[in-house]
Amino acid sequence: IEGSYAILPRWARTPLPGRIKISFLPPLSPSFSREDISSMLRAIAVRSDGQTILPHRATGIERLLWACPICHAIGAVSARGRMIHCGQCGMRWRIDRRLMLHGPDVGSVPLVELTAPLREDNILRGRAELASIGPVDVLQGKEVLQKLTSGRAYYRDERLHVCDESFSLEYARSLTVEGRNRLDIGLARGERLRLRFKIDSPLKWQRFLQLRLRIHP
């Protein structure tokens, strides 16, 4: 599927009109060989940025740009209209319909390239605690998740704290970002914790917990 990310990027609430290309590949039947799987992964690993008919608004992009890609200041990025601004280093960008960012000092850069530095460990390296920006809903369960509590989230002393609730993540097995505001934490025996962020970035929390819990992405 090509072009879908521009139509509904991770930070957006509603899709914009645009063109999507869907390619149907031959089915792969068992038994699968390593070569078969590698070939299929290469075939579907296409750029899916695309282009929209209407201009993008950058509102909410701080869920994706949870740190400035230039100065690496956490929580310094804000957006208004089509403009993105870092309050720490003063960098500014304008986003266009092809998810290109235009700035006076960096020229034109694809959004995917500008977000690449946020996967570096050094931004969060050595940080043992993290507090959420704004409240977080916490849900727990297996197939059906039930809401347990809501409030500011803190990770400290190897536990996740929300209001009066405290959760051990010792047996966490997976960390999956779902949609624009959810982080699912897979626990033992098929149980899940879901953090539903009102303001903060689930990508930031995913990267932080991957480092703390030594879970490989």
mmCIF file of C-alpha atoms in Angstrom:
data_model
loop_
_atom_site.group_PDB
_atom_site.id
_atom_site.type_symbol
_atom_site.label_atom_id
_atom_site.label_comp_id
_atom_site.label_asym_id
_atom_site.label_seq_id
_atom_site.Cartn_x
_atom_site.Cartn_y
_atom_site.Cartn_z
ATOM 1 C CA ILE A 1 0.000 0.000 0.000
ATOM 2 C CA GLU A 2 1.640 3.243 -1.166
ATOM 3 C CA GLY A 3 0.593 6.787 -0.329
ATOM 4 C CA SER A 4 -1.478 6.041 2.754
ATOM 5 C CA TYR A 5 0.819 7.669 5.306
ATOM 6 C CA ALA A 6 0.408 11.125 3.812
ATOM 7 C CA ILE A 7 -3.370 10.746 3.878
ATOM 8 C CA LEU A 8 -3.484 9.810 7.562
ATOM 9 C CA PRO A 9 -0.079 10.405 9.210
ATOM 10 C CA ARG A 10 0.511 9.231 12.764
ATOM 11 C CA TRP A 11 -0.272 12.562 14.401
ATOM 12 C CA ALA A 12 -3.438 13.444 12.442
ATOM 13 C CA ARG A 13 -6.992 13.054 13.718
ATOM 14 C CA THR A 14 -8.721 12.843 10.326
ATOM 15 C CA PRO A 15 -7.597 11.730 6.845
ATOM 16 C CA LEU A 16 -7.088 14.059 3.889
ATOM 17 C CA PRO A 17 -8.052 13.241 0.281
ATOM 18 C CA GLY A 18 -5.270 11.776 -1.823
ATOM 19 C CA ARG A 19 -4.286 8.897 -4.087
ATOM 20 C CA ILE A 20 -3.380 5.437 -2.750
ATOM 21 C CA LYS A 21 -1.768 2.713 -4.832
ATOM 22 C CA ILE A 22 -2.447 -0.921 -3.843
ATOM 23 C CA SER A 23 -0.383 -3.697 -5.423
ATOM 24 C CA PHE A 24 -1.460 -7.337 -5.225
ATOM 25 C CA LEU A 25 1.436 -9.798 -5.063
ATOM 26 C CA PRO A 26 1.352 -13.562 -5.680
ATOM 27 C CA PRO A 27 0.392 -15.566 -2.581
ATOM 28 C CA LEU A 28 3.137 -17.369 -0.688
ATOM 29 C CA SER A 29 2.337 -20.963 0.231
ATOM 30 C CA PRO A 30 3.988 -23.122 2.915
ATOM 31 C CA SER A 31 6.584 -24.218 3.474
ATOM 32 C CA PHE A 32 8.263 -20.830 3.719
ATOM 33 C CA SER A 33 11.973 -20.548 3.154
ATOM 34 C CA ARG A 34 14.149 -17.728 4.442
ATOM 35 C CA GLU A 35 14.638 -16.585 0.839
ATOM 36 C CA ASP A 36 10.863 -16.529 0.213
ATOM 37 C CA ILE A 37 10.232 -14.410 3.295
ATOM 38 C CA SER A 38 13.088 -12.012 2.533
ATOM 39 C CA SER A 39 11.846 -11.576 -1.024
ATOM 40 C CA MET A 40 8.309 -10.813 0.158
ATOM 41 C CA LEU A 41 9.516 -8.306 2.763
ATOM 42 C CA ARG A 42 11.536 -6.475 0.111
ATOM 43 C CA ALA A 43 8.493 -6.352 -2.161
ATOM 44 C CA ILE A 44 6.198 -4.789 0.445
ATOM 45 C CA ALA A 45 8.818 -2.430 1.963
ATOM 46 C CA VAL A 46 7.841 0.483 -0.278
ATOM 47 C CA ARG A 47 7.862 4.169 0.578
ATOM 48 C CA SER A 48 4.328 5.056 1.637
ATOM 49 C CA ASP A 49 4.624 8.810 2.178
ATOM 50 C CA GLY A 50 2.529 9.924 -0.820
ATOM 51 C CA GLN A 51 0.817 13.261 -1.433
ATOM 52 C CA THR A 52 -2.515 14.826 -0.518
ATOM 53 C CA ILE A 53 -4.813 17.163 -2.430
ATOM 54 C CA LEU A 54 -5.331 19.530 0.490
ATOM 55 C CA PRO A 55 -2.470 21.014 2.569
ATOM 56 C CA HIS A 56 -1.435 19.340 5.802
ATOM 57 C CA ARG A 57 -1.794 20.858 9.235
ATOM 58 C CA ALA A 58 1.050 20.084 11.609
ATOM 59 C CA THR A 59 -1.103 20.246 14.737
ATOM 60 C CA GLY A 60 -0.265 17.235 16.917
ATOM 61 C CA ILE A 61 3.026 16.431 15.171
ATOM 62 C CA GLU A 62 4.792 16.545 18.544
ATOM 63 C CA ARG A 63 3.446 13.010 19.042
ATOM 64 C CA LEU A 64 5.864 12.044 16.259
ATOM 65 C CA LEU A 65 8.591 14.656 16.861
ATOM 66 C CA TRP A 66 8.768 13.996 20.605
ATOM 67 C CA ALA A 67 12.261 15.541 20.595
ATOM 68 C CA CYS A 68 13.773 18.161 18.321
ATOM 69 C CA PRO A 69 15.632 16.381 15.485
ATOM 70 C CA ILE A 70 18.282 19.123 15.543
ATOM 71 C CA CYS A 71 19.051 19.871 19.223
ATOM 72 C CA HIS A 72 17.421 16.695 20.657
ATOM 73 C CA ALA A 73 15.531 18.664 23.334
ATOM 74 C CA ILE A 74 12.670 16.459 24.583
ATOM 75 C CA GLY A 75 9.225 18.071 24.483
ATOM 76 C CA ALA A 76 10.471 21.257 22.802
ATOM 77 C CA VAL A 77 8.582 20.865 19.505
ATOM 78 C CA SER A 78 5.207 22.536 18.992
ATOM 79 C CA ALA A 79 3.047 23.152 15.936
ATOM 80 C CA ARG A 80 0.519 25.658 14.717
ATOM 81 C CA GLY A 81 -1.161 25.463 11.355
ATOM 82 C CA ARG A 82 1.442 24.251 8.852
ATOM 83 C CA MET A 83 4.402 25.489 10.917
ATOM 84 C CA ILE A 84 6.590 23.464 13.322
ATOM 85 C CA HIS A 85 8.819 25.159 15.880
ATOM 86 C CA CYS A 86 11.457 24.096 18.412
ATOM 87 C CA GLY A 87 11.317 26.272 21.512
ATOM 88 C CA GLN A 88 14.856 25.245 22.493
ATOM 89 C CA CYS A 89 16.998 25.929 19.409
ATOM 90 C CA GLY A 90 14.529 28.091 17.477
ATOM 91 C CA MET A 91 14.385 25.908 14.349
ATOM 92 C CA ARG A 92 11.276 26.290 12.182
ATOM 93 C CA TRP A 93 9.824 24.141 9.409
ATOM 94 C CA ARG A 94 6.785 24.290 7.142
ATOM 95 C CA ILE A 95 5.137 21.009 6.141
ATOM 96 C CA ASP A 96 3.770 20.490 2.618
ATOM 97 C CA ARG A 97 1.383 18.032 0.948
ATOM 98 C CA ARG A 98 4.187 15.493 0.303
ATOM 99 C CA LEU A 99 5.322 15.451 3.960
ATOM 100 C CA MET A 100 8.392 17.484 3.075
ATOM 101 C CA LEU A 101 9.631 19.930 5.706
ATOM 102 C CA HIS A 102 11.003 23.260 4.517
ATOM 103 C CA GLY A 103 13.209 25.417 6.722
ATOM 104 C CA PRO A 104 15.584 28.356 6.241
ATOM 105 C CA ASP A 105 18.626 26.441 7.531
ATOM 106 C CA VAL A 106 17.963 22.874 6.346
ATOM 107 C CA GLY A 107 16.288 23.445 2.990
ATOM 108 C CA SER A 108 13.753 20.765 2.054
ATOM 109 C CA VAL A 109 13.926 17.482 3.957
ATOM 110 C CA PRO A 110 11.565 14.459 3.878
ATOM 111 C CA LEU A 111 9.838 14.046 7.221
ATOM 112 C CA VAL A 112 11.058 10.438 7.464
ATOM 113 C CA GLU A 113 14.677 11.624 7.309
ATOM 114 C CA LEU A 114 14.149 14.332 9.898
ATOM 115 C CA THR A 115 12.660 11.834 12.356
ATOM 116 C CA ALA A 116 15.512 9.322 11.906
ATOM 117 C CA PRO A 117 17.696 10.823 14.709
ATOM 118 C CA LEU A 118 14.873 10.198 17.206
ATOM 119 C CA ARG A 119 15.664 6.488 17.034
ATOM 120 C CA GLU A 120 19.139 7.105 18.445
ATOM 121 C CA ASP A 121 19.706 5.804 21.959
ATOM 122 C CA ASN A 122 21.703 8.824 23.102
ATOM 123 C CA ILE A 123 18.585 11.021 23.449
ATOM 124 C CA LEU A 124 17.249 8.843 26.287
ATOM 125 C CA ARG A 125 20.450 7.091 27.359
ATOM 126 C CA GLY A 126 21.029 7.163 31.101
ATOM 127 C CA ARG A 127 17.511 8.354 31.893
ATOM 128 C CA ALA A 128 16.015 6.138 34.613
ATOM 129 C CA GLU A 129 12.743 8.006 35.132
ATOM 130 C CA LEU A 130 10.095 9.489 32.861
ATOM 131 C CA ALA A 131 6.916 11.468 33.526
ATOM 132 C CA SER A 132 4.070 11.912 31.071
ATOM 133 C CA ILE A 133 2.989 15.224 29.613
ATOM 134 C CA GLY A 134 -0.673 15.350 30.601
ATOM 135 C CA PRO A 135 -2.908 12.486 31.748
ATOM 136 C CA VAL A 136 -2.851 8.872 30.592
ATOM 137 C CA ASP A 137 -5.642 6.274 30.581
ATOM 138 C CA VAL A 138 -4.525 2.804 31.664
ATOM 139 C CA LEU A 139 -6.399 -0.278 30.443
ATOM 140 C CA GLN A 140 -5.632 -3.915 31.206
ATOM 141 C CA GLY A 141 -6.844 -7.325 30.090
ATOM 142 C CA LYS A 142 -6.502 -9.938 27.367
ATOM 143 C CA GLU A 143 -8.917 -9.852 24.419
ATOM 144 C CA VAL A 144 -11.080 -7.241 26.171
ATOM 145 C CA LEU A 145 -9.354 -4.345 27.927
ATOM 146 C CA GLN A 146 -10.927 -2.581 30.899
ATOM 147 C CA LYS A 147 -10.011 0.903 32.063
ATOM 148 C CA LEU A 148 -8.302 0.890 35.445
ATOM 149 C CA THR A 149 -7.302 4.471 36.121
ATOM 150 C CA SER A 150 -6.366 7.798 34.569
ATOM 151 C CA GLY A 151 -3.816 10.456 35.499
ATOM 152 C CA ARG A 152 -0.173 11.452 35.100
ATOM 153 C CA ALA A 153 2.095 8.479 34.438
ATOM 154 C CA TYR A 154 5.543 8.079 36.001
ATOM 155 C CA TYR A 155 8.154 5.400 35.451
ATOM 156 C CA ARG A 156 10.539 5.088 38.377
ATOM 157 C CA ASP A 157 12.008 2.332 40.557
ATOM 158 C CA GLU A 158 11.414 -0.120 37.678
ATOM 159 C CA ARG A 159 7.625 0.332 37.922
ATOM 160 C CA LEU A 160 4.922 2.300 36.114
ATOM 161 C CA HIS A 161 2.857 4.522 38.418
ATOM 162 C CA VAL A 162 -0.484 6.150 37.552
ATOM 163 C CA CYS A 163 -2.411 7.782 40.404
ATOM 164 C CA ASP A 164 -2.643 5.155 43.161
ATOM 165 C CA GLU A 165 -1.974 2.236 40.808
ATOM 166 C CA SER A 166 1.469 0.703 40.304
ATOM 167 C CA PHE A 167 2.398 -1.826 37.617
ATOM 168 C CA SER A 168 5.428 -4.061 37.404
ATOM 169 C CA LEU A 169 6.841 -4.329 33.876
ATOM 170 C CA GLU A 170 9.342 -7.038 34.810
ATOM 171 C CA TYR A 171 7.668 -9.569 32.531
ATOM 172 C CA ALA A 172 6.915 -7.223 29.620
ATOM 173 C CA ARG A 173 7.473 -9.007 26.296
ATOM 174 C CA SER A 174 6.484 -6.445 23.642
ATOM 175 C CA LEU A 175 5.880 -2.723 23.140
ATOM 176 C CA THR A 176 3.585 -1.829 20.243
ATOM 177 C CA VAL A 177 2.401 1.628 19.192
ATOM 178 C CA GLU A 178 -1.193 1.579 17.946
ATOM 179 C CA GLY A 179 -2.653 4.590 16.151
ATOM 180 C CA ARG A 180 -1.771 8.102 17.234
ATOM 181 C CA ASN A 181 -2.022 7.804 21.000
ATOM 182 C CA ARG A 182 -1.800 4.205 22.239
ATOM 183 C CA LEU A 183 1.046 2.038 23.524
ATOM 184 C CA ASP A 184 0.319 -1.645 24.145
ATOM 185 C CA ILE A 185 2.608 -3.492 26.557
ATOM 186 C CA GLY A 186 2.461 -7.265 26.164
ATOM 187 C CA LEU A 187 2.800 -9.073 29.496
ATOM 188 C CA ALA A 188 3.027 -12.723 30.525
ATOM 189 C CA ARG A 189 0.117 -15.115 29.953
ATOM 190 C CA GLY A 190 -1.310 -13.046 27.108
ATOM 191 C CA GLU A 191 -2.249 -10.015 29.199
ATOM 192 C CA ARG A 192 -1.792 -6.443 27.988
ATOM 193 C CA LEU A 193 -1.449 -3.004 29.464
ATOM 194 C CA ARG A 194 -2.599 -0.175 27.210
ATOM 195 C CA LEU A 195 -1.479 3.388 27.813
ATOM 196 C CA ARG A 196 -3.743 5.872 26.030
ATOM 197 C CA PHE A 197 -2.029 9.264 26.003
ATOM 198 C CA LYS A 198 -4.084 12.462 25.947
ATOM 199 C CA ILE A 199 -1.154 14.696 24.919
ATOM 200 C CA ASP A 200 2.165 12.870 25.194
ATOM 201 C CA SER A 201 3.925 10.777 22.547
ATOM 202 C CA PRO A 202 3.573 6.969 22.680
ATOM 203 C CA LEU A 203 6.687 6.753 20.470
ATOM 204 C CA LYS A 204 8.769 8.467 23.164
ATOM 205 C CA TRP A 205 7.499 6.047 25.812
ATOM 206 C CA GLN A 206 8.050 3.062 23.541
ATOM 207 C CA ARG A 207 11.688 4.017 22.958
ATOM 208 C CA PHE A 208 12.277 4.785 26.637
ATOM 209 C CA LEU A 209 10.796 1.476 27.820
ATOM 210 C CA GLN A 210 12.669 -0.473 25.140
ATOM 211 C CA LEU A 211 15.894 0.843 26.620
ATOM 212 C CA ARG A 212 14.871 0.350 30.261
ATOM 213 C CA LEU A 213 13.394 -3.129 29.770
ATOM 214 C CA ARG A 214 15.939 -4.219 27.129
ATOM 215 C CA ILE A 215 13.229 -5.145 24.645
ATOM 216 C CA HIS A 216 14.532 -5.124 21.087
ATOM 217 C CA PRO A 217 12.368 -3.198 18.581
#
